[in-house]
Structures are given as C-alpha cells and as structure tokens.
mmCIF file of C-alpha atoms and ligand atoms in Angstrom:
data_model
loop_
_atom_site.group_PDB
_atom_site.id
_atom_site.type_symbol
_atom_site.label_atom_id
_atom_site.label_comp_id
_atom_site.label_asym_id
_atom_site.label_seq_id
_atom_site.Cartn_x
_atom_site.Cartn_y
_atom_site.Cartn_z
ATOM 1 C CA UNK V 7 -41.493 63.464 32.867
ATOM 2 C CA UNK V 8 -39.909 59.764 32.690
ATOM 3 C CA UNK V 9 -40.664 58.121 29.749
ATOM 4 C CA UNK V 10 -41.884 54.072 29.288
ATOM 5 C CA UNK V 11 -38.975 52.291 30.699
ATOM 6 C CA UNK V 12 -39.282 48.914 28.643
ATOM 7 C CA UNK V 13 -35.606 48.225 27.663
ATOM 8 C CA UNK V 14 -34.508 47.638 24.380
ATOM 9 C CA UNK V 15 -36.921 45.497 21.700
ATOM 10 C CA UNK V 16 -35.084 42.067 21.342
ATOM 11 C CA UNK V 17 -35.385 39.165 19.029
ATOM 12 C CA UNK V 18 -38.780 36.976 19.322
ATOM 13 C CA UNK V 19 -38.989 33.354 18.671
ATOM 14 C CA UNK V 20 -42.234 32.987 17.418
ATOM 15 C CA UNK V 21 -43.675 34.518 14.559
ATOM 16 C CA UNK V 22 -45.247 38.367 15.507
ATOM 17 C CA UNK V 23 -48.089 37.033 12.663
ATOM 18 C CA UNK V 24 -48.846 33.895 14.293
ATOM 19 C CA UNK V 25 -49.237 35.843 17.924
ATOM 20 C CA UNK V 26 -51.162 38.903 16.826
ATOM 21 C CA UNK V 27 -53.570 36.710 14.591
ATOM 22 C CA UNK V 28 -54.645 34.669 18.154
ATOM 23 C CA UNK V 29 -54.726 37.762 20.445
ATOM 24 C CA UNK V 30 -58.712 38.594 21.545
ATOM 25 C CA UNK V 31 -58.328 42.124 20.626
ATOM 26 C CA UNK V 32 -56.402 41.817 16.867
ATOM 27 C CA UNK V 33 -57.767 38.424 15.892
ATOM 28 C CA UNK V 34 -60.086 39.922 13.524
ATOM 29 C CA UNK V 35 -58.227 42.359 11.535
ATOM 30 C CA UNK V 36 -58.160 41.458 7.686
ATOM 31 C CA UNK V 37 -54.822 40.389 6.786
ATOM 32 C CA UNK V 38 -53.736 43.298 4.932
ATOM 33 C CA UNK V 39 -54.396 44.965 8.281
ATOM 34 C CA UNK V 40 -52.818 42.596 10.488
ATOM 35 C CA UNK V 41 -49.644 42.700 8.408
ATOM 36 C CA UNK V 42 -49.551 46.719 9.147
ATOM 37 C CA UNK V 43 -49.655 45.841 13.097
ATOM 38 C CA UNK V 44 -46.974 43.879 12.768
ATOM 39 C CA UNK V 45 -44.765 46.192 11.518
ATOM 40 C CA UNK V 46 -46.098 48.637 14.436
ATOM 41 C CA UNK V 47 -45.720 45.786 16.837
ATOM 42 C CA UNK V 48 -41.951 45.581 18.944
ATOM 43 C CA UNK V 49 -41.339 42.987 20.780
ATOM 44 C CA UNK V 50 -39.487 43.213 24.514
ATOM 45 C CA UNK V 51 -39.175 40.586 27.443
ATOM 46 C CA UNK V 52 -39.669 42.592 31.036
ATOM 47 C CA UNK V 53 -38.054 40.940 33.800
ATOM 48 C CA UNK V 54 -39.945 40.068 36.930
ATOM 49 C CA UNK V 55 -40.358 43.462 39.039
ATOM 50 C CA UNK V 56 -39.613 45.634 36.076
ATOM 51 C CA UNK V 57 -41.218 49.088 36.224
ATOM 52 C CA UNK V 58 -42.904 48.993 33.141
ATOM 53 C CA UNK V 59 -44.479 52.646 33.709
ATOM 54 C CA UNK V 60 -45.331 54.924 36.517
ATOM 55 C CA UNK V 61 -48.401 56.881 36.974
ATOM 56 C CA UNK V 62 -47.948 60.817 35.703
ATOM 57 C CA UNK V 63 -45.479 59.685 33.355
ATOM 58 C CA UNK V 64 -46.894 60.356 29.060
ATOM 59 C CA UNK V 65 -48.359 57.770 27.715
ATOM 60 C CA UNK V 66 -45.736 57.423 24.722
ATOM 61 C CA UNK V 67 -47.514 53.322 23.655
ATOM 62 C CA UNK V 68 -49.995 50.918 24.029
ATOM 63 C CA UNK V 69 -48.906 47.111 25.100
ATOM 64 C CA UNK V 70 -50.479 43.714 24.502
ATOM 65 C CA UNK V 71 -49.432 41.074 26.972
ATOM 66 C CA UNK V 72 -48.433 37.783 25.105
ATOM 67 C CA UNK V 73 -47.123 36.071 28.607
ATOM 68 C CA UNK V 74 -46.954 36.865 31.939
ATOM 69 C CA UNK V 75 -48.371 38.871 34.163
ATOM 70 C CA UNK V 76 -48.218 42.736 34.986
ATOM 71 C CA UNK V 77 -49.681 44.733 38.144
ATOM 72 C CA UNK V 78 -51.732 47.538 37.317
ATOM 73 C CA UNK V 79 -51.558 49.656 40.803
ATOM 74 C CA UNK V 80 -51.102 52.625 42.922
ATOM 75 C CA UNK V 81 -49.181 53.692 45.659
ATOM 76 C CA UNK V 82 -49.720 56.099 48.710
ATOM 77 C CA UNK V 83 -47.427 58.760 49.942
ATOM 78 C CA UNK V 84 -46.615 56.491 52.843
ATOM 79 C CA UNK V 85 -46.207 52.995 51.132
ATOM 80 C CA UNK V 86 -49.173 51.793 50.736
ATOM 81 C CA UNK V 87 -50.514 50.073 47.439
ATOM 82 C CA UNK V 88 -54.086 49.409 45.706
ATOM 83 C CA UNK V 89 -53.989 47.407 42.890
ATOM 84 C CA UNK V 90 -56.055 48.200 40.572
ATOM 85 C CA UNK V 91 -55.773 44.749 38.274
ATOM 86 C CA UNK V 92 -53.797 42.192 37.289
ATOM 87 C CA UNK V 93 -53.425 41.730 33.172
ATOM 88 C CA UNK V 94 -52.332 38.765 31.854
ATOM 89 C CA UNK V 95 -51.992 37.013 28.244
ATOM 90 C CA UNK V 96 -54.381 38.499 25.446
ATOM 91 C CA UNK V 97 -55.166 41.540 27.292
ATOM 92 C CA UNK V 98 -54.085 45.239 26.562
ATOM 93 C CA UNK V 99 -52.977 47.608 29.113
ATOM 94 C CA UNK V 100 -51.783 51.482 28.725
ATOM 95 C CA UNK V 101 -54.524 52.157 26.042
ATOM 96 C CA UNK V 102 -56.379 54.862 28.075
ATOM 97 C CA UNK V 103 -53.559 57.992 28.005
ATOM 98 C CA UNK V 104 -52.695 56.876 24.423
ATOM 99 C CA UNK V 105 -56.529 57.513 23.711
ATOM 100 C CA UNK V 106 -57.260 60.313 25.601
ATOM 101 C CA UNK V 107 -53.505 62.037 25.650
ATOM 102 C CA UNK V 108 -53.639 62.298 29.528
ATOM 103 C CA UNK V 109 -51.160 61.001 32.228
ATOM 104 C CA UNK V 110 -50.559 57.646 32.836
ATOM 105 C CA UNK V 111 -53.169 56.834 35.035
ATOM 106 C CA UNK V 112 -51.617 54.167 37.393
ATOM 107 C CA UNK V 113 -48.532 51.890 37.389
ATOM 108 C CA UNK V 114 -47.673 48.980 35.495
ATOM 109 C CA UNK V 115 -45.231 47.050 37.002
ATOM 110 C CA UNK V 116 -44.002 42.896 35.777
ATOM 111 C CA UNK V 117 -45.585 40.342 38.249
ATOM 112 C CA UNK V 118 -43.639 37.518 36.388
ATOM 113 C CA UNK V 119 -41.713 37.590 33.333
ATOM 114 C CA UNK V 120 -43.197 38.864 30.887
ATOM 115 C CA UNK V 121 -43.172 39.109 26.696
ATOM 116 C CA UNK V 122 -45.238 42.090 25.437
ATOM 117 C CA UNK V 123 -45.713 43.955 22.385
ATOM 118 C CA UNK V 124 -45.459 47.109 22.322
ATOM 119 C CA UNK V 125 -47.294 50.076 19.673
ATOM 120 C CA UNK V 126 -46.560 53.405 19.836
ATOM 121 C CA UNK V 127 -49.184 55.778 20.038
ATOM 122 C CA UNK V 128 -48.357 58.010 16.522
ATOM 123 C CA UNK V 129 -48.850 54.743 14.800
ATOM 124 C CA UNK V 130 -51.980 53.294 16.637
ATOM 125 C CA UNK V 131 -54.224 56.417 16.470
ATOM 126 C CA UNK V 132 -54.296 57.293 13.073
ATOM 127 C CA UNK V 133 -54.295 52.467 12.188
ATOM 128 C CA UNK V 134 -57.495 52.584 15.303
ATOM 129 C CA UNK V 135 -58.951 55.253 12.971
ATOM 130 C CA UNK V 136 -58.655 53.523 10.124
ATOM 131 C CA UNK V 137 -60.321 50.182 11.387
ATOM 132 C CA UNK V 138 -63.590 50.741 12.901
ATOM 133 C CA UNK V 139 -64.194 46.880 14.539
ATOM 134 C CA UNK V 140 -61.312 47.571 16.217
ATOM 135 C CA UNK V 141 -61.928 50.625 17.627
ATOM 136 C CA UNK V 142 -65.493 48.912 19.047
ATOM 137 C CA UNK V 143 -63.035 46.472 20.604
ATOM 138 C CA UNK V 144 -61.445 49.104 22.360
ATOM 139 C CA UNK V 145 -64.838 50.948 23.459
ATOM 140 C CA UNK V 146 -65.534 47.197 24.492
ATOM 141 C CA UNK V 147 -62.871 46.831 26.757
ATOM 142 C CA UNK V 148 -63.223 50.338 28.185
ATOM 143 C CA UNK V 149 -66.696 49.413 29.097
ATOM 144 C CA UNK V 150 -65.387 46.014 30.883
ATOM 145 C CA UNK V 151 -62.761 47.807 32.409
ATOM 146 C CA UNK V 152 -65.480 50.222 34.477
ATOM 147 C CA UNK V 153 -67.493 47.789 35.087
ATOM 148 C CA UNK V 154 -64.687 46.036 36.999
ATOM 149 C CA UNK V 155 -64.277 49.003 39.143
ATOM 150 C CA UNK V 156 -67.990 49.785 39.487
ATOM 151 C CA UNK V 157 -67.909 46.661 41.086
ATOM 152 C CA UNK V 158 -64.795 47.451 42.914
ATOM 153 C CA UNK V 159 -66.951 50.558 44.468
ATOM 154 C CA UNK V 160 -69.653 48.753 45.328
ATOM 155 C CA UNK V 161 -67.743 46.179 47.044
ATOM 156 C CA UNK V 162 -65.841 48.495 48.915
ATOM 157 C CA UNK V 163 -68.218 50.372 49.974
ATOM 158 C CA UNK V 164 -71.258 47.606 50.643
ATOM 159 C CA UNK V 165 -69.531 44.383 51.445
ATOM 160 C CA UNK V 166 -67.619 42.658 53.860
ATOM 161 C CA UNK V 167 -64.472 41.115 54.128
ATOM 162 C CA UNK V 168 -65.943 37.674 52.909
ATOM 163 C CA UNK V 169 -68.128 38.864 50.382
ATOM 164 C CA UNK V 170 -65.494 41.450 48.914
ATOM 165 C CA UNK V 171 -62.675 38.238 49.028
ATOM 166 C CA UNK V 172 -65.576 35.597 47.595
ATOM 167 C CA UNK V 173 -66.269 38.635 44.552
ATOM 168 C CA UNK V 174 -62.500 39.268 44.074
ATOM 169 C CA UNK V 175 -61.760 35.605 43.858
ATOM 170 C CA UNK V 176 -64.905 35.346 41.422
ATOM 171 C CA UNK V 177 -64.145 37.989 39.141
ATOM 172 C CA UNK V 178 -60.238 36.773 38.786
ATOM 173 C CA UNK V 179 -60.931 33.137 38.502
ATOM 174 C CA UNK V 180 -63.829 34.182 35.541
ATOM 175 C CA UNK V 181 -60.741 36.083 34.030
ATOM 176 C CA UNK V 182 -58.353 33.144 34.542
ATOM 177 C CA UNK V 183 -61.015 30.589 33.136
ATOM 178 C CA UNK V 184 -59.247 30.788 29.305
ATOM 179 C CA UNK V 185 -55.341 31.002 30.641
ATOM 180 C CA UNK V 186 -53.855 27.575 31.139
ATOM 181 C CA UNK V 187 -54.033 26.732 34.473
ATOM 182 C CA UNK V 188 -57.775 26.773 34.439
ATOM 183 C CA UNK V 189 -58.926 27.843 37.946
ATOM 184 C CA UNK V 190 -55.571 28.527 39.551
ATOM 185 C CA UNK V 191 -55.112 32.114 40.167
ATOM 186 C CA UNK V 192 -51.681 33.432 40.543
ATOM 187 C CA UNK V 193 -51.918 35.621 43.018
ATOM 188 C CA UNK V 194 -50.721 36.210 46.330
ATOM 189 C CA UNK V 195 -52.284 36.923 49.518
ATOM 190 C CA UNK V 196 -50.503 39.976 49.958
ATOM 191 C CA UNK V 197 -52.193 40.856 46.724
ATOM 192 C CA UNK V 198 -55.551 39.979 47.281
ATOM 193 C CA UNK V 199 -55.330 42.285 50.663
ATOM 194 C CA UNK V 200 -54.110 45.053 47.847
ATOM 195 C CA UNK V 201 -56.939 44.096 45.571
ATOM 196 C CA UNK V 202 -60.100 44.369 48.376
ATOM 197 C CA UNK V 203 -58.700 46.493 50.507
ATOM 198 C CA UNK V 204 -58.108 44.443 53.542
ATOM 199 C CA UNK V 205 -55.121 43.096 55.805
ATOM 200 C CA UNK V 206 -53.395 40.051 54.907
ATOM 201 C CA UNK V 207 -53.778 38.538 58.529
ATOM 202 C CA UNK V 208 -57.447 38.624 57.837
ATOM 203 C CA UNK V 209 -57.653 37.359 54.284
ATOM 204 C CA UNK V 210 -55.525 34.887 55.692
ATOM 205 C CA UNK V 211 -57.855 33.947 58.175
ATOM 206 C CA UNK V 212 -60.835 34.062 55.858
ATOM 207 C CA UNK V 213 -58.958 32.156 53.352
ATOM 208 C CA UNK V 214 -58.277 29.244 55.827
ATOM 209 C CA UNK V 215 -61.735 29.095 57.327
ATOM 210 C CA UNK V 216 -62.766 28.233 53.361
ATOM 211 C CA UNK V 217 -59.930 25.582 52.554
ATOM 212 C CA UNK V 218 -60.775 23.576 55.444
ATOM 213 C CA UNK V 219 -64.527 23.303 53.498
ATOM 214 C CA UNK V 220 -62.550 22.466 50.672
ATOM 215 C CA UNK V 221 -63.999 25.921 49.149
ATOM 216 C CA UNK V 222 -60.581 26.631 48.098
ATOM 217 C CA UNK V 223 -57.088 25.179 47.814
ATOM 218 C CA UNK V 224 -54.341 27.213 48.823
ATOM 219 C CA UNK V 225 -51.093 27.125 47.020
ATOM 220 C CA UNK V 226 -46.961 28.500 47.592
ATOM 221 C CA UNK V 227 -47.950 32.306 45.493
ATOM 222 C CA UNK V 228 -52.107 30.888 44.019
ATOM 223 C CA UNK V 229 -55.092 30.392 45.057
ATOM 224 C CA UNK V 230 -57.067 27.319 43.267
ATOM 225 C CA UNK V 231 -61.197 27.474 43.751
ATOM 226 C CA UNK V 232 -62.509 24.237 44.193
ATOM 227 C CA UNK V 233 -66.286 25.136 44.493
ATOM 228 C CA UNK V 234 -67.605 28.339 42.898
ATOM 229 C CA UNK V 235 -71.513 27.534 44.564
ATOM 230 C CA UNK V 236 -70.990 28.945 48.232
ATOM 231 C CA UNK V 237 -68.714 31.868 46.886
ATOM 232 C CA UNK V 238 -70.713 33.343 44.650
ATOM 233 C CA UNK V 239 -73.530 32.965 47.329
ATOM 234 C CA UNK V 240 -71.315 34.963 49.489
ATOM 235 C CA UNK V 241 -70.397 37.523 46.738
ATOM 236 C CA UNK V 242 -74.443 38.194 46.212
ATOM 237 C CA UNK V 243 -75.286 38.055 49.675
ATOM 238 C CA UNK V 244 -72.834 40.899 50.061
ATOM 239 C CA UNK V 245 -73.494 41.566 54.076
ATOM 240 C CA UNK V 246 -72.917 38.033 55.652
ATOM 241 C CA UNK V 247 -70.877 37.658 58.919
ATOM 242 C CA UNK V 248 -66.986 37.452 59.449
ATOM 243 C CA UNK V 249 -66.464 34.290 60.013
ATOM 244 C CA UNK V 250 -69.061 32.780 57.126
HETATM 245 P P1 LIG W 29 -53.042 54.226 31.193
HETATM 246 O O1 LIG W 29 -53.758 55.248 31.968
HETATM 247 O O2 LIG W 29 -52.419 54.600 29.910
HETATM 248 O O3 LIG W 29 -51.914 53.595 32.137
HETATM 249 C C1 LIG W 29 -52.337 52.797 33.243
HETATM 250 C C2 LIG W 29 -53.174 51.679 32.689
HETATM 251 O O4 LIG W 29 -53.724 50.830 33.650
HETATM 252 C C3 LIG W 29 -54.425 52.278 32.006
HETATM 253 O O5 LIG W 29 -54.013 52.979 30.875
HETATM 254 C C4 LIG W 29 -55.241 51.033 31.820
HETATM 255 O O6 LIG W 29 -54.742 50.244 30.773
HETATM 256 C C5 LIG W 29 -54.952 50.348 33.144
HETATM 257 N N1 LIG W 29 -55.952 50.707 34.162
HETATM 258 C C6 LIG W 29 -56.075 51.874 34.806
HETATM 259 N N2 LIG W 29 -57.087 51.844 35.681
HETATM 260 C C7 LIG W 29 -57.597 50.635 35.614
HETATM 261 C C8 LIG W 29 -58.653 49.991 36.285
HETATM 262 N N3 LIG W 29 -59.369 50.607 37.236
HETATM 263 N N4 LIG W 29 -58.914 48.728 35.943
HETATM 264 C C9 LIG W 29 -58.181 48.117 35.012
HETATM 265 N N5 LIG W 29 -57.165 48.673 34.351
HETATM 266 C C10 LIG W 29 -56.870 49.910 34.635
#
C-alpha cells in the first residue's frame, strides 16, 4: 500500500514553538506539553499539486496546516472528482485513520503551496492519551467535521443549484472569516462545481446572475461575498427557482 508521500522534512524559518503555541487545536497545551509536540512535530513544504496522500493508502501521521491550502477529495473510476473540503491554516487533516487505524479515507492533495507539520501516529496516540483537553478538541472537530457533511447531504439531496451554491459559499466564507483575506475565498469555479455537485457552466451562470446584484465579486481563481443577507436567505429557503 503507498505510504504518505510528503518529501523529505526541511529546515523551517520560524520557530516550531512560536507556530504550535498559535494553532486552534495545540494552543492550549501546558508548556511542558507543548515542548513534547514539538519534538513530534516535522516540518515539510508541499509544492502546489503535490499528492500529499491517496485514499486506501495507511494512515502512517496526522498533519496541521500552518499555510496554504490542501484539497480533501475523491475521484471516480472515470475522472470525476467530489471534494470533500478544502483545509487551510490552523486546521488538521488525516486525523481520522490515525484514530481509528482504518484506510485513508479520501485524498489530500496541495491546492497552493503549502508548510505543514507533520506527527506520526506512534507518537500522537499514546501524547492524545495523555492530554485529555486535547483529545475533546479532537472529538470537537470530529463533530464539526459531520456536521459539514450532514449539511452536505441535506443540500444535495433538498436544494437547488442556488441554494446549494448560496450554502457552499456560506459555509466557506464562515471558515475563511479568521484567514487573512477576510471574505475572499480561494476557490475556483471548477471547485465549487466539485464541492455542490453541479456543472461549472451553471455555477457560472448562477455566479454571474449574483455579481451583477453586487451579491458577489468575482475574482482570477476567488470568489469575494459582498452581501451575506440575500445568500443566506437563499441557503434557508433551500427550494427557490434557477434563476433567483
Ligand atoms: P483520513 O481518513 O486519515 O484521510 C483523509 C482525511 O480527509 C480524513 O482523515 C479527514 O482529515 C479528512 N476528511 C475526510 N472526510 C472528510 C469530510 N467529509 N469532511 C472534511 N474532512 C474530511
């Protein structure tokens, strides 16, 4: 089975301390603590594109995301891809088969360029045992993370296109709200079509019919929202017409 294909750990400019101490998940380990994770912690830079894992493979580590971007997605048989989400800086991805020993259960591939950290799982198990706030983090995010794809389902399976694109753009721009940047998303349109399940042409279409109401502005690879009001009315309205 291939194993995480992250390269080789190289140096890191800033201090591992100084980045672990502001990241959402570690930020409130005791020191003692956070000076273990450190030594657990490798550094690598993924270049844009890399595979970072592929679904099946074992899930060897856990990685934080300290910049940059990385697609979590899937691919059909005959090319086709869902993504699943898009994790960027403070978040954690590849923690489910390092807690539950199974497969890796999608692919994680570099949007941008990317710095991570990386912890391998023999060290993180027994460490997540051995601090029990942090393991509530983890339940924590768990419980976010299927939520998100509840409401994936539901929009899937009860919306149309312009409430599943006004939820999508919601949900990302909520997430994006603490990255610099503040309401851009980075994200393309070929993306969103892979995020709600629709064709580019027609998120294309949808997308247009909301810049010219100055809903949204749209950008070379982003989307910016300009007015959150009509969107969300859209998202909770779920079953409004095409063209709304
Ligand atoms: P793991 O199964 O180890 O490898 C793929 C990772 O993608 C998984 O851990 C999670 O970190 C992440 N992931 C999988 N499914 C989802 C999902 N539906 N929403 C968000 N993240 C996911």
């Amino acid at each position: 089975m291939p194993q995480d294909r992250t390269g080789d750990a190289r140096p890191f400019p800033s201090s591992k301390l100084s980045v672990l101490r502001k990241h959402p998940i570690f930020c409130d380990l005791d020191p003692d603590a956070l000076d273990q994770l450190c030594r657990y912690a490798k550094h690598a830079s993924l270049k844009r594109g890399a595979t970072i894992f592929s679904r099946g493979d074992a899930g060897t580590c856990l990685f934080a995301v300290i910049s940059g971007t990385v697609k979590i997605s899937i691919s059909s048989a005959d090319g086709r891809n869902a993504i699943f989400n898009l994790i960027g800086p403070g978040e954690i991805f590849g923690e489910m088969s390092v807690l539950d020993s199974q497969a890796r259960s999608a692919d994680a591939i570099a949007n941008t360029n990317c710095e991570v950290f990386i912890i391998d799982r023999r060290e993180f198990l027994p460490f997540v045992r051995s601090q029990p706030e942090l393991a509530m983090k983890f339940i924590e995010l768990l419980c976010t993370r299927l939520r998100w794809t509840s409401d994936q389902v539901e929009q899937i399976i009860l919306q149309n296109l312009p409430g599943r694109l006004a939820s999508a753009l919601l949900r990302l721009t909520d997430k994006h709200k603490l990255a610099p940047g503040g309401r851009t998303i980075a994200v393309t349109q070929q993306e969103i079509s892979e995020m709600v399940g629709m064709t580019r042409e027609s998120i294309n279409k949808q997308l247009r019919v909301w810049a010219a109401r100055n809903w949204v502005r749209l950008e070379h690879g982003a989307i910016v929202v300009l007015n959150e009001v009509p969107l969300q009315a859209l998202a909770e309205a779920g079953a409004a017409t095409e063209d709304d």
